[in-house]
Amino acid sequence: MKAMFMFLVLLICNNILASAGGCSYNESWFENMPIDHFSFENSDTFRLRYLINTENWNSDGGPIFFYCGNEGSVEGFAENTGFMWENAKDFGAMVVFAEHRYYGKSLPFGNESSSNLGKLNSEQAMADYAVLINWLKTNITGAKNSAVIAFGGSYGGMLAAWMRTKYPHLVDGAIAASAPVAQFSGMTVCSSFSDITTEVYRNASPSCALSIKRSWPIIRKWGKTAEGRLDLAKMFRLCNETQFTSKKNVTQLVNWLTDIYGTLAMVNYPYATEFLKPVPAWPVKVACQFLNDTEVGETELLHRIYSTISIYTNFTGKKSCNLLENDYGNSVDGKLWDYQACTEMVMPMCNTKDSMFEQSDWNLTEFSDECFEKFKVRPRPDWAIINYGGRKLESATNVVFSNGWLDPWRGGGIVNSHFRGVAALIVEDGAHHYDLRGSNSADTASVQTVRLLELGFIRKWIKNSSLRQNRPFYYMKGNAE
Amino acid sequence: MKAMFMFLVLLICNNILASAGGCSYNESWFENMPIDHFSFENSDTFRLRYLINTENWNSDGGPIFFYCGNEGSVEGFAENTGFMWENAKDFGAMVVFAEHRYYGKSLPFGNESSSNLGKLNSEQAMADYAVLINWLKTNITGAKNSAVIAFGGSYGGMLAAWMRTKYPHLVDGAIAASAPVAQFSGMTVCSSFSDITTEVYRNASPSCALSIKRSWPIIRKWGKTAEGRLDLAKMFRLCNETQFTSKKNVTQLVNWLTDIYGTLAMVNYPYATEFLKPVPAWPVKVACQFLNDTEVGETELLHRIYSTISIYTNFTGKKSCNLLENDYGNSVDGKLWDYQACTEMVMPMCNTKDSMFEQSDWNLTEFSDECFEKFKVRPRPDWAIINYGGRKLESATNVVFSNGWLDPWRGGGIVNSHFRGVAALIVEDGAHHYDLRGSNSADTASVQTVRLLELGFIRKWIKNSSLRQNRPFYYMKGNAE
């Protein structure tokens, strides 16, 4: 349960990042988006935001590169998906980034949106994208026969893949990067995320994973007494050390650390990236350098643990203290994603005793009760499986699933395909949707290869799409018989 | 606009028909169907009804023949889809007929359902079917790997086709009989229905179509005066002849006649069928025998028109008078379908001056105003196109669209396919979803051929499905790379 906000963390970061991809765009609005596509009780609409760039577009039917926004403001995705921007010119492509309803500025109920969450779900968001794509093709001169390629990373990658499977008449192909479409009950073991994270840390340094494992009982032991909690609060430079007074606070600390380890694995890229908190190249390796001795005393170990996580929380050294509450789950976007996780995006998470994490089980009842307490909703854990099918992709066509082998989300992704229409590409040394990032001189050979393969698929999909447009469709009786 | 209830008419009829197919079934209920699959605001559920027969089922993975109920009580479809029953044994198939929410006994809001229409639409109904299919496969021992073949006629055929395109992981193939998936704005000319109906009558007898065409101005002329209206009321044996007093009533009469002509074309089967009102074999030809002289006087013409439509309204001669209001659109099911037509199933209808009908235009604004007056909703005419794609079936697989060439709905159907995964089969001398009916000694060669082809497709889909089930799915890294 602890890793629930993993998508999000990365994406909050992205939002804050300054324009790294060199992208420029117009902020546009689709004015009359139905608030509810699946009921006609009221005809209220809202403004859906999208970013658009037609500089490189071949207005004689050039393709549309369409990013399916996920759980955050759309600028963040525009600025961290250099792959689309870098290749737009070659393809003569229009570039569009659509914002996911409820996030950023796309607010179905204006300022009251966060207290009216009933229309927040993937189906409504995808219907928004379908309406927007149809509108672009209908209203932009020259776009009528344009091929549409959907892109997305993480939850956005799930949406991209599903846009192709659910709306194949509107989307010609999809690049679904690090999309855990099978991170649902019964499809992937709940320990998958933490198992892979553990593997990443062990590979960086076996003593690192061992030291982290060693730290949990120490934290719990210290956390049992008021004195120990004060020591913990000082050790981890908590801003409100006087309020770090309960066992619940200790659990918060454990969750905070757990999330940071996972996040570091997700952003474990071969070059420095500047998220909310900048991190160095191969941050897991850098972080692990402090944990090279499994024999140090308890106090020293926790000091070193703090140095380790500071690679993520305070790489620049400018931060004076840490606020557990603010970092995860309590931001606006955090609450929105939490609602989605509490309704249909129910992704069981647990840690085995063999992982480097504190052991924890997945308990649906408990999870459901927490959701009910927070939002007065209960999860429908089967619905995403029934609606989207998980790994049952026999009938899908023109979908590329790419996964970084070092990405904790890889376990819920499609890493192998026996199906003609689905390609599973592995970035061997890659973290979370590494392939969607802009190119970098430090890029690994595997990400370069995967990007080339993806471009090849995109080229093929566009070609097939244009062939299809030219194919006549007969209605004659004689022809039909 | 006048032919809006065409689906319905037939189906009301079906519901009343006594068990003609020799089918037997258990009436069952899916107890906890979410009222809203696309919002989590409330967790209310309702009971969805389905009929099930496992007598012939091979419980070691035999297929599931699943009928996607359309706008009426489900028994009617069970009793008029002999094709499924007759072939269940050969295939060792389980037979399931699912009821469409809001119709029959599947009432989301109990007795208040007809005043709470917000959750009545195709997406919610299909989500019901998906949940039910998943439940059957999960809970019936031996059904886990069963292939699922969706069947449906008319609107039910649209649902069957879309179940395959939207839920291919749950449905292995679909027989979509007389499914006008392209009967939407801009895809099919609005006069298509009446043009084909006219063609059917002209083929039966040119003087028949001419006589019908001649009747409209006479009816309108008579309808201008009180005396003329009384004559009309007597001529057409209206039950409430004293209330037939306005021009609006005359329009009702015109619509009533128009609908009857269309319905007769839809049930123009080569053998007598017993619907609400029994009709003879080739009823259009029989009806047209009265209209063999285009030169008769006005009164005589209207007398003969009455004889013509009596083939449908009163073939047994037992009916004493006609109630215009009750026959069309004012039944419970009629209002429900009307709501669907007023929201997403917006099918433009018009009559050209060259048709045998009174000329009429399609006017969306007027239609929208009528809908608003009736239901306080306005149509979203683009939504079904955006959501389902109409004729854009490039990516569809394992769908058979069958159409009777003499069926008025054929124009909005798929009568030709250039796509590998979609077959368009024509029953040359067939009316509305003739192929779904049980076999009859009077069956035409073309319907027999089409049924054989359909069985061949079904066999192939089931075989491919079982091959797929046995195919292992690897997760190994080495394998993936």
XYZ file of C-alpha atoms in Angstrom, chain B residues 14 17-23 67 76-88 97 151 177 269-275 427 432-444 447-448 451-452 454-455:
52
model
C -41.301 -10.446 -30.183
C -44.745 -14.183 -29.074
C -45.221 -17.519 -27.426
C -42.259 -19.845 -27.219
C -41.687 -20.448 -30.905
C -38.088 -21.515 -30.880
C -38.656 -24.405 -28.528
C -36.190 -22.769 -26.195
C -27.070 -12.618 -26.748
C -38.646 -11.876 -26.755
C -35.100 -12.174 -28.009
C -34.681 -15.642 -26.569
C -37.822 -16.761 -28.336
C -36.925 -15.242 -31.686
C -33.290 -16.214 -31.995
C -33.651 -19.844 -32.940
C -30.266 -19.763 -34.658
C -28.528 -19.801 -31.277
C -30.720 -22.532 -29.817
C -30.519 -24.780 -32.851
C -26.748 -24.746 -32.904
C -26.012 -24.882 -29.188
C -29.571 -14.024 -23.087
C -24.997 -12.368 -30.882
C -27.332 -9.205 -37.562
C -40.086 -13.141 -44.222
C -40.887 -16.020 -46.590
C -43.146 -17.721 -44.076
C -45.915 -16.631 -41.755
C -44.694 -15.254 -38.459
C -46.704 -14.638 -35.352
C -45.877 -11.371 -33.808
C -29.085 -12.284 -47.191
C -34.571 -7.660 -40.603
C -32.116 -10.087 -38.921
C -33.736 -12.988 -40.711
C -30.616 -15.104 -40.204
C -31.025 -15.109 -36.416
C -34.391 -16.825 -36.669
C -34.766 -20.571 -36.312
C -34.712 -22.630 -39.468
C -37.924 -23.075 -41.438
C -38.841 -25.252 -44.379
C -39.586 -22.107 -46.353
C -36.136 -20.650 -45.726
C -34.477 -19.157 -48.758
C -30.346 -17.284 -45.549
C -29.244 -20.898 -45.388
C -26.144 -19.168 -41.580
C -23.639 -21.773 -42.732
C -21.734 -17.707 -39.793
C -21.326 -21.131 -38.230
